[in-house]
PDB file of C-alpha atoms in Angstrom:
ATOM      1  CA  UNK M   2     -11.896 -19.285 -11.002  1.00 60.00           C
ATOM      2  CA  UNK M   3      -8.668 -17.826  -9.993  1.00 73.00           C
ATOM      3  CA  UNK M   4      -5.947 -19.539  -7.796  1.00 88.00           C
ATOM      4  CA  UNK M   5      -2.891 -18.353  -7.051  1.00 93.00           C
ATOM      5  CA  UNK M   6      -0.075 -20.601  -4.548  1.00 95.00           C
ATOM      6  CA  UNK M   7       2.791 -19.700  -2.511  1.00 96.00           C
ATOM      7  CA  UNK M   8       4.653 -21.274   0.446  1.00 97.00           C
ATOM      8  CA  UNK M   9       3.709 -19.258   3.534  1.00 95.00           C
ATOM      9  CA  UNK M  10       6.940 -18.884   5.117  1.00 96.00           C
ATOM     10  CA  UNK M  11      10.828 -19.361   4.369  1.00 97.00           C
ATOM     11  CA  UNK M  12      13.860 -18.773   6.088  1.00 97.00           C
ATOM     12  CA  UNK M  13      17.312 -18.363   4.918  1.00 97.00           C
ATOM     13  CA  UNK M  14      20.858 -17.205   5.857  1.00 97.00           C
ATOM     14  CA  UNK M  15      22.437 -13.988   4.793  1.00 97.00           C
ATOM     15  CA  UNK M  16      24.847 -14.302   1.745  1.00 97.00           C
ATOM     16  CA  UNK M  17      22.841 -17.346   0.639  1.00 97.00           C
ATOM     17  CA  UNK M  18      20.510 -17.922  -2.289  1.00 97.00           C
ATOM     18  CA  UNK M  19      16.446 -18.288  -1.981  1.00 98.00           C
ATOM     19  CA  UNK M  20      13.852 -19.206  -4.164  1.00 98.00           C
ATOM     20  CA  UNK M  21      10.279 -18.425  -3.871  1.00 98.00           C
ATOM     21  CA  UNK M  22       7.949 -20.297  -6.117  1.00 98.00           C
ATOM     22  CA  UNK M  23       4.527 -19.253  -7.135  1.00 97.00           C
ATOM     23  CA  UNK M  24       1.851 -21.222  -9.014  1.00 97.00           C
ATOM     24  CA  UNK M  25      -1.210 -19.881 -10.715  1.00 95.00           C
ATOM     25  CA  UNK M  26      -4.147 -20.934 -12.389  1.00 92.00           C
ATOM     26  CA  UNK M  27      -6.336 -18.055 -14.067  1.00 84.00           C
ATOM     27  CA  UNK M  28      -8.730 -17.538 -16.718  1.00 80.00           C
ATOM     28  CA  UNK M  29      -6.696 -15.581 -18.595  1.00 81.00           C
ATOM     29  CA  UNK M  30      -2.997 -14.208 -18.450  1.00 85.00           C
ATOM     30  CA  UNK M  31      -1.428 -10.797 -19.057  1.00 84.00           C
ATOM     31  CA  UNK M  32       1.604 -10.904 -17.165  1.00 89.00           C
ATOM     32  CA  UNK M  33       2.921 -12.068 -13.441  1.00 93.00           C
ATOM     33  CA  UNK M  34       4.342  -9.464 -11.139  1.00 94.00           C
ATOM     34  CA  UNK M  35       6.289  -9.668  -7.965  1.00 96.00           C
ATOM     35  CA  UNK M  36       6.158  -7.330  -5.226  1.00 97.00           C
ATOM     36  CA  UNK M  37       7.945  -6.924  -1.823  1.00 97.00           C
ATOM     37  CA  UNK M  38       6.342  -5.776   1.159  1.00 96.00           C
ATOM     38  CA  UNK M  39       7.981  -4.836   4.481  1.00 96.00           C
ATOM     39  CA  UNK M  40       5.887  -5.485   7.726  1.00 93.00           C
ATOM     40  CA  UNK M  41       3.748  -2.352   8.290  1.00 91.00           C
ATOM     41  CA  UNK M  42       4.578  -0.674   4.487  1.00 94.00           C
ATOM     42  CA  UNK M  43       3.090  -1.073   1.352  1.00 95.00           C
ATOM     43  CA  UNK M  44       3.968  -3.381  -1.545  1.00 96.00           C
ATOM     44  CA  UNK M  45       6.860  -2.223  -3.922  1.00 95.00           C
ATOM     45  CA  UNK M  46       7.132  -3.505  -7.496  1.00 94.00           C
ATOM     46  CA  UNK M  47       9.951  -5.931  -7.929  1.00 95.00           C
ATOM     47  CA  UNK M  48       9.622  -7.502 -11.407  1.00 94.00           C
ATOM     48  CA  UNK M  49       7.465  -8.474 -14.371  1.00 92.00           C
ATOM     49  CA  UNK M  50       7.180 -11.571 -16.381  1.00 93.00           C
ATOM     50  CA  UNK M  51       4.979 -11.880 -19.504  1.00 89.00           C
ATOM     51  CA  UNK M  52       7.084 -14.257 -21.582  1.00 92.00           C
ATOM     52  CA  UNK M  53       8.592 -17.223 -20.641  1.00 96.00           C
ATOM     53  CA  UNK M  54      12.259 -17.225 -19.217  1.00 96.00           C
ATOM     54  CA  UNK M  55      14.388 -15.493 -16.537  1.00 96.00           C
ATOM     55  CA  UNK M  56      14.180 -11.717 -16.104  1.00 93.00           C
ATOM     56  CA  UNK M  57      17.203 -10.299 -13.955  1.00 93.00           C
ATOM     57  CA  UNK M  58      17.522  -7.229 -12.351  1.00 89.00           C
ATOM     58  CA  UNK M  59      20.569  -6.978  -9.667  1.00 93.00           C
ATOM     59  CA  UNK M  60      20.511  -9.573  -7.009  1.00 96.00           C
ATOM     60  CA  UNK M  61      16.780 -10.326  -8.091  1.00 96.00           C
ATOM     61  CA  UNK M  62      15.675 -12.712 -10.583  1.00 97.00           C
ATOM     62  CA  UNK M  63      12.316 -13.635 -11.655  1.00 97.00           C
ATOM     63  CA  UNK M  64      11.338 -16.470 -14.147  1.00 98.00           C
ATOM     64  CA  UNK M  65       8.319 -17.650 -15.857  1.00 97.00           C
ATOM     65  CA  UNK M  66       6.940 -20.760 -17.282  1.00 97.00           C
ATOM     66  CA  UNK M  67       3.341 -20.099 -18.866  1.00 94.00           C
ATOM     67  CA  UNK M  68       2.749 -23.578 -19.694  1.00 94.00           C
ATOM     68  CA  UNK M  69       3.213 -24.645 -16.310  1.00 95.00           C
ATOM     69  CA  UNK M  70       1.505 -21.916 -14.582  1.00 95.00           C
ATOM     70  CA  UNK M  71       4.552 -21.250 -12.742  1.00 96.00           C
ATOM     71  CA  UNK M  72       7.003 -18.512 -11.635  1.00 98.00           C
ATOM     72  CA  UNK M  73       9.738 -18.417  -9.075  1.00 98.00           C
ATOM     73  CA  UNK M  74      11.421 -15.269  -7.685  1.00 98.00           C
ATOM     74  CA  UNK M  75      15.311 -15.644  -6.959  1.00 98.00           C
ATOM     75  CA  UNK M  76      17.142 -13.862  -4.454  1.00 97.00           C
ATOM     76  CA  UNK M  77      21.021 -13.737  -4.403  1.00 97.00           C
ATOM     77  CA  UNK M  78      23.602 -12.530  -1.728  1.00 97.00           C
ATOM     78  CA  UNK M  79      20.708 -12.137   0.945  1.00 97.00           C
ATOM     79  CA  UNK M  80      20.867  -8.929   3.098  1.00 97.00           C
ATOM     80  CA  UNK M  81      19.102  -8.790   6.458  1.00 97.00           C
ATOM     81  CA  UNK M  82      16.910  -6.087   4.694  1.00 97.00           C
ATOM     82  CA  UNK M  83      15.321  -8.642   2.469  1.00 97.00           C
ATOM     83  CA  UNK M  84      13.336  -9.921   5.377  1.00 98.00           C
ATOM     84  CA  UNK M  85       9.870  -9.063   4.155  1.00 97.00           C
ATOM     85  CA  UNK M  86       6.779 -10.540   2.687  1.00 97.00           C
ATOM     86  CA  UNK M  87       6.899 -11.552  -1.123  1.00 98.00           C
ATOM     87  CA  UNK M  88       3.658 -11.344  -3.405  1.00 97.00           C
ATOM     88  CA  UNK M  89       2.955 -12.926  -6.490  1.00 96.00           C
ATOM     89  CA  UNK M  90       0.264 -11.443  -8.601  1.00 93.00           C
ATOM     90  CA  UNK M  91      -1.137 -12.403 -11.847  1.00 91.00           C
ATOM     91  CA  UNK M  92      -2.817  -9.989 -14.399  1.00 86.00           C
ATOM     92  CA  UNK M  93      -5.590 -11.851 -16.047  1.00 80.00           C
ATOM     93  CA  UNK M  94      -8.059 -10.814 -18.907  1.00 67.00           C
ATOM     94  CA  UNK M  95     -11.409 -10.724 -17.093  1.00 57.00           C
ATOM     95  CA  UNK M  96     -12.878  -6.987 -16.822  1.00 54.00           C
ATOM     96  CA  UNK M  97      -9.852  -5.965 -18.637  1.00 54.00           C
ATOM     97  CA  UNK M  98      -6.759  -7.063 -17.060  1.00 66.00           C
ATOM     98  CA  UNK M  99      -7.241  -7.689 -13.091  1.00 79.00           C
ATOM     99  CA  UNK M 100      -4.468  -7.846 -10.573  1.00 84.00           C
ATOM    100  CA  UNK M 101      -5.042 -10.769  -8.279  1.00 87.00           C
ATOM    101  CA  UNK M 102      -2.512 -11.394  -5.638  1.00 92.00           C
ATOM    102  CA  UNK M 103      -1.472 -14.577  -3.807  1.00 93.00           C
ATOM    103  CA  UNK M 104      -1.133 -14.974  -0.207  1.00 93.00           C
ATOM    104  CA  UNK M 105       2.664 -13.795  -0.035  1.00 95.00           C
ATOM    105  CA  UNK M 106       5.530 -15.852   1.431  1.00 97.00           C
ATOM    106  CA  UNK M 107       7.260 -14.492   4.237  1.00 96.00           C
ATOM    107  CA  UNK M 108      11.040 -14.358   4.421  1.00 98.00           C
ATOM    108  CA  UNK M 109      12.966 -14.403   7.431  1.00 97.00           C
ATOM    109  CA  UNK M 110      17.039 -13.677   6.740  1.00 97.00           C
ATOM    110  CA  UNK M 111      18.971 -14.864   9.711  1.00 96.00           C
ATOM    111  CA  UNK M 112      22.543 -13.742  10.399  1.00 94.00           C
TER     112      UNK M 112
ATOM    113  CA  UNK I  10       7.869  12.296  -7.228  1.00 70.00           C
ATOM    114  CA  UNK I  11       4.740  10.796  -8.287  1.00 84.00           C
ATOM    115  CA  UNK I  12       2.763   8.682  -5.722  1.00 93.00           C
ATOM    116  CA  UNK I  13      -0.377   7.454  -4.559  1.00 97.00           C
ATOM    117  CA  UNK I  14      -1.561   9.205  -1.645  1.00 97.00           C
ATOM    118  CA  UNK I  15      -4.106   7.749   0.658  1.00 98.00           C
ATOM    119  CA  UNK I  16      -6.423   9.324   3.582  1.00 97.00           C
ATOM    120  CA  UNK I  17      -6.608   8.758   6.700  1.00 97.00           C
ATOM    121  CA  UNK I  18      -3.535   6.928   7.477  1.00 97.00           C
ATOM    122  CA  UNK I  19      -5.172   5.658  10.478  1.00 97.00           C
ATOM    123  CA  UNK I  20      -8.818   5.543  11.686  1.00 97.00           C
ATOM    124  CA  UNK I  21     -10.002   4.376  14.773  1.00 98.00           C
ATOM    125  CA  UNK I  22     -13.951   4.259  15.013  1.00 97.00           C
ATOM    126  CA  UNK I  23     -16.917   2.553  16.789  1.00 97.00           C
ATOM    127  CA  UNK I  24     -18.973   0.084  15.413  1.00 97.00           C
ATOM    128  CA  UNK I  25     -21.883   1.314  13.395  1.00 97.00           C
ATOM    129  CA  UNK I  26     -19.980   4.538  12.344  1.00 97.00           C
ATOM    130  CA  UNK I  27     -19.638   5.537   8.713  1.00 97.00           C
ATOM    131  CA  UNK I  28     -16.058   5.287   7.472  1.00 98.00           C
ATOM    132  CA  UNK I  29     -14.625   7.103   4.116  1.00 98.00           C
ATOM    133  CA  UNK I  30     -11.338   6.487   2.827  1.00 98.00           C
ATOM    134  CA  UNK I  31      -9.896   8.580   0.193  1.00 98.00           C
ATOM    135  CA  UNK I  32      -6.970   8.033  -2.533  1.00 98.00           C
ATOM    136  CA  UNK I  33      -5.556  10.184  -4.825  1.00 97.00           C
ATOM    137  CA  UNK I  34      -4.088   8.189  -7.821  1.00 97.00           C
ATOM    138  CA  UNK I  35      -0.872   9.047  -9.865  1.00 96.00           C
ATOM    139  CA  UNK I  36      -1.714  11.552 -12.576  1.00 94.00           C
ATOM    140  CA  UNK I  37      -2.093   9.797 -15.812  1.00 91.00           C
ATOM    141  CA  UNK I  38      -3.032   6.300 -14.614  1.00 92.00           C
ATOM    142  CA  UNK I  39      -6.126   4.765 -15.876  1.00 90.00           C
ATOM    143  CA  UNK I  40      -6.711   2.167 -13.150  1.00 91.00           C
ATOM    144  CA  UNK I  41      -7.510   2.246  -9.605  1.00 94.00           C
ATOM    145  CA  UNK I  42      -7.855  -0.709  -7.259  1.00 94.00           C
ATOM    146  CA  UNK I  43      -8.898  -0.955  -3.622  1.00 96.00           C
ATOM    147  CA  UNK I  44      -7.361  -3.977  -1.686  1.00 95.00           C
ATOM    148  CA  UNK I  45      -8.033  -4.949   1.933  1.00 96.00           C
ATOM    149  CA  UNK I  46      -5.172  -6.613   3.648  1.00 95.00           C
ATOM    150  CA  UNK I  47      -5.446  -8.737   7.075  1.00 91.00           C
ATOM    151  CA  UNK I  48      -3.005 -11.435   8.436  1.00 83.00           C
ATOM    152  CA  UNK I  49      -5.513 -14.180   7.914  1.00 78.00           C
ATOM    153  CA  UNK I  50      -6.555 -13.116   3.952  1.00 78.00           C
ATOM    154  CA  UNK I  51      -3.458 -11.585   2.550  1.00 85.00           C
ATOM    155  CA  UNK I  52      -4.415  -9.017  -0.006  1.00 91.00           C
ATOM    156  CA  UNK I  53      -8.086  -9.003  -1.088  1.00 91.00           C
ATOM    157  CA  UNK I  54      -9.253  -7.184  -4.134  1.00 91.00           C
ATOM    158  CA  UNK I  55     -12.587  -5.141  -3.350  1.00 93.00           C
ATOM    159  CA  UNK I  56     -12.925  -3.116  -6.400  1.00 92.00           C
ATOM    160  CA  UNK I  57     -11.385  -1.630  -9.198  1.00 90.00           C
ATOM    161  CA  UNK I  58     -12.039   1.239 -11.765  1.00 92.00           C
ATOM    162  CA  UNK I  59     -10.562   1.784 -15.271  1.00 89.00           C
ATOM    163  CA  UNK I  60     -10.950   5.392 -16.790  1.00 90.00           C
ATOM    164  CA  UNK I  61     -13.002   6.219 -13.860  1.00 91.00           C
ATOM    165  CA  UNK I  62     -15.689   3.418 -14.763  1.00 90.00           C
ATOM    166  CA  UNK I  63     -16.529   0.579 -12.108  1.00 88.00           C
ATOM    167  CA  UNK I  64     -15.343  -2.679 -13.526  1.00 85.00           C
ATOM    168  CA  UNK I  65     -15.453  -5.289 -11.036  1.00 82.00           C
ATOM    169  CA  UNK I  66     -16.727  -4.682  -7.344  1.00 82.00           C
ATOM    170  CA  UNK I  67     -17.425  -8.543  -6.660  1.00 82.00           C
ATOM    171  CA  UNK I  68     -14.896  -8.781  -3.981  1.00 84.00           C
ATOM    172  CA  UNK I  69     -16.886  -6.048  -1.930  1.00 89.00           C
ATOM    173  CA  UNK I  70     -19.715  -6.715   0.624  1.00 86.00           C
ATOM    174  CA  UNK I  71     -22.342  -4.515  -1.330  1.00 87.00           C
ATOM    175  CA  UNK I  72     -24.726  -3.900   1.808  1.00 92.00           C
ATOM    176  CA  UNK I  73     -22.144  -1.855   3.677  1.00 96.00           C
ATOM    177  CA  UNK I  74     -19.319  -0.996   0.995  1.00 96.00           C
ATOM    178  CA  UNK I  75     -19.453   1.484  -1.779  1.00 95.00           C
ATOM    179  CA  UNK I  76     -16.553   2.552  -4.040  1.00 96.00           C
ATOM    180  CA  UNK I  77     -16.904   5.585  -6.097  1.00 95.00           C
ATOM    181  CA  UNK I  78     -14.519   7.531  -8.297  1.00 95.00           C
ATOM    182  CA  UNK I  79     -16.265  11.059  -8.928  1.00 93.00           C
ATOM    183  CA  UNK I  80     -13.423  12.295 -10.834  1.00 93.00           C
ATOM    184  CA  UNK I  81      -9.915  11.552 -11.991  1.00 92.00           C
ATOM    185  CA  UNK I  82      -7.966  12.589  -9.177  1.00 95.00           C
ATOM    186  CA  UNK I  83     -10.106  10.930  -6.549  1.00 97.00           C
ATOM    187  CA  UNK I  84     -11.434   7.379  -5.511  1.00 97.00           C
ATOM    188  CA  UNK I  85     -13.370   6.665  -2.471  1.00 97.00           C
ATOM    189  CA  UNK I  86     -14.299   3.680  -0.521  1.00 97.00           C
ATOM    190  CA  UNK I  87     -16.979   3.674   2.102  1.00 97.00           C
ATOM    191  CA  UNK I  88     -18.215   1.659   4.894  1.00 97.00           C
ATOM    192  CA  UNK I  89     -21.503   2.246   6.325  1.00 97.00           C
ATOM    193  CA  UNK I  90     -22.199   0.830   9.060  1.00 96.00           C
ATOM    194  CA  UNK I  91     -18.785  -0.135  10.002  1.00 97.00           C
ATOM    195  CA  UNK I  92     -18.189  -3.517  11.932  1.00 96.00           C
ATOM    196  CA  UNK I  93     -15.301  -5.134  13.770  1.00 96.00           C
ATOM    197  CA  UNK I  94     -14.423  -7.593  11.346  1.00 94.00           C
ATOM    198  CA  UNK I  95     -13.999  -4.586   8.782  1.00 96.00           C
ATOM    199  CA  UNK I  96     -10.676  -3.811  10.648  1.00 96.00           C
ATOM    200  CA  UNK I  97      -7.873  -4.052   8.431  1.00 96.00           C
ATOM    201  CA  UNK I  98      -5.143  -2.313   6.054  1.00 97.00           C
ATOM    202  CA  UNK I  99      -7.261  -0.723   3.024  1.00 98.00           C
ATOM    203  CA  UNK I 100      -4.604  -0.156   0.177  1.00 97.00           C
ATOM    204  CA  UNK I 101      -5.401   1.771  -2.766  1.00 97.00           C
ATOM    205  CA  UNK I 102      -2.979   1.103  -6.079  1.00 96.00           C
ATOM    206  CA  UNK I 103      -3.272   2.924  -9.603  1.00 94.00           C
ATOM    207  CA  UNK I 104      -1.579   1.882 -12.796  1.00 91.00           C
ATOM    208  CA  UNK I 105      -1.618   2.283 -16.518  1.00 86.00           C
ATOM    209  CA  UNK I 106      -2.894  -0.644 -17.904  1.00 78.00           C
ATOM    210  CA  UNK I 107      -3.177  -1.195 -21.692  1.00 71.00           C
ATOM    211  CA  UNK I 108      -6.149  -3.056 -23.132  1.00 64.00           C
ATOM    212  CA  UNK I 109      -5.225  -3.515 -26.323  1.00 63.00           C
ATOM    213  CA  UNK I 110      -1.937  -5.216 -26.537  1.00 59.00           C
ATOM    214  CA  UNK I 111       1.183  -3.508 -25.129  1.00 55.00           C
ATOM    215  CA  UNK I 112       2.816  -4.082 -21.949  1.00 61.00           C
ATOM    216  CA  UNK I 113       0.721  -4.072 -18.862  1.00 68.00           C
ATOM    217  CA  UNK I 114       2.242  -1.415 -16.189  1.00 76.00           C
ATOM    218  CA  UNK I 115       2.739  -2.514 -12.562  1.00 85.00           C
ATOM    219  CA  UNK I 116       0.905  -1.132  -9.832  1.00 89.00           C
ATOM    220  CA  UNK I 117       1.856   1.334  -7.521  1.00 94.00           C
ATOM    221  CA  UNK I 118       0.613   1.255  -3.991  1.00 96.00           C
ATOM    222  CA  UNK I 119      -0.736   3.962  -1.864  1.00 97.00           C
ATOM    223  CA  UNK I 120       0.940   3.940   2.152  1.00 96.00           C
ATOM    224  CA  UNK I 121      -2.705   2.394   3.171  1.00 97.00           C
ATOM    225  CA  UNK I 122      -5.329   3.251   5.598  1.00 98.00           C
ATOM    226  CA  UNK I 123      -5.259   1.427   8.853  1.00 97.00           C
ATOM    227  CA  UNK I 124      -8.846   0.856  10.177  1.00 97.00           C
ATOM    228  CA  UNK I 125      -9.965  -0.378  13.614  1.00 97.00           C
ATOM    229  CA  UNK I 126     -13.504  -0.725  14.433  1.00 97.00           C
ATOM    230  CA  UNK I 127     -14.355  -1.382  18.300  1.00 96.00           C
TER     231      UNK I 127
END
């Protein structure tokens, strides 16, 4: 089966750094994605990791360890607009690369 | 500006009525997904298509839900009869997924169809 886990909620202060973790167990692996979803809106793509290591994109970075089934999303210099849900998704090999989403982490950025 | 288009954006209906949601994927994308999102369940996969062929609909209640892709520009999700527990936001997403090596592209989501069944 497939199982993806994330913390339900996190709170951080404007200007700080926050790390959102994701652990997964899937029958296959073809990449891990992070999405951002503001309340009432559609998820939007943030980052993609298929090899171990860190991918950096401006204030956002994502890390992957395939052997540990673990990823994190790092957000630096937090801004109020970063308050949103962050969804971890795994593309596996079943039926030709399914996309399974984790429950999401709701991040609140406080002034 | 390519985007996934979903209709209707909002739908309020009564229990027992048929509901049809439509999705126009991004041109050139070969994979279309239907997800349902509620506060309790998060994003739940209902069905998906590759090159218009259904690959997996095991997440869908078969007795009342059906998903089709009559052509490359249209995917539909139908609920008949609808029930109050079907109230949720239904998202369609499309992507270009390579099944023989290479990078798997990200999914692009439509704005969603918010369904309320009374």
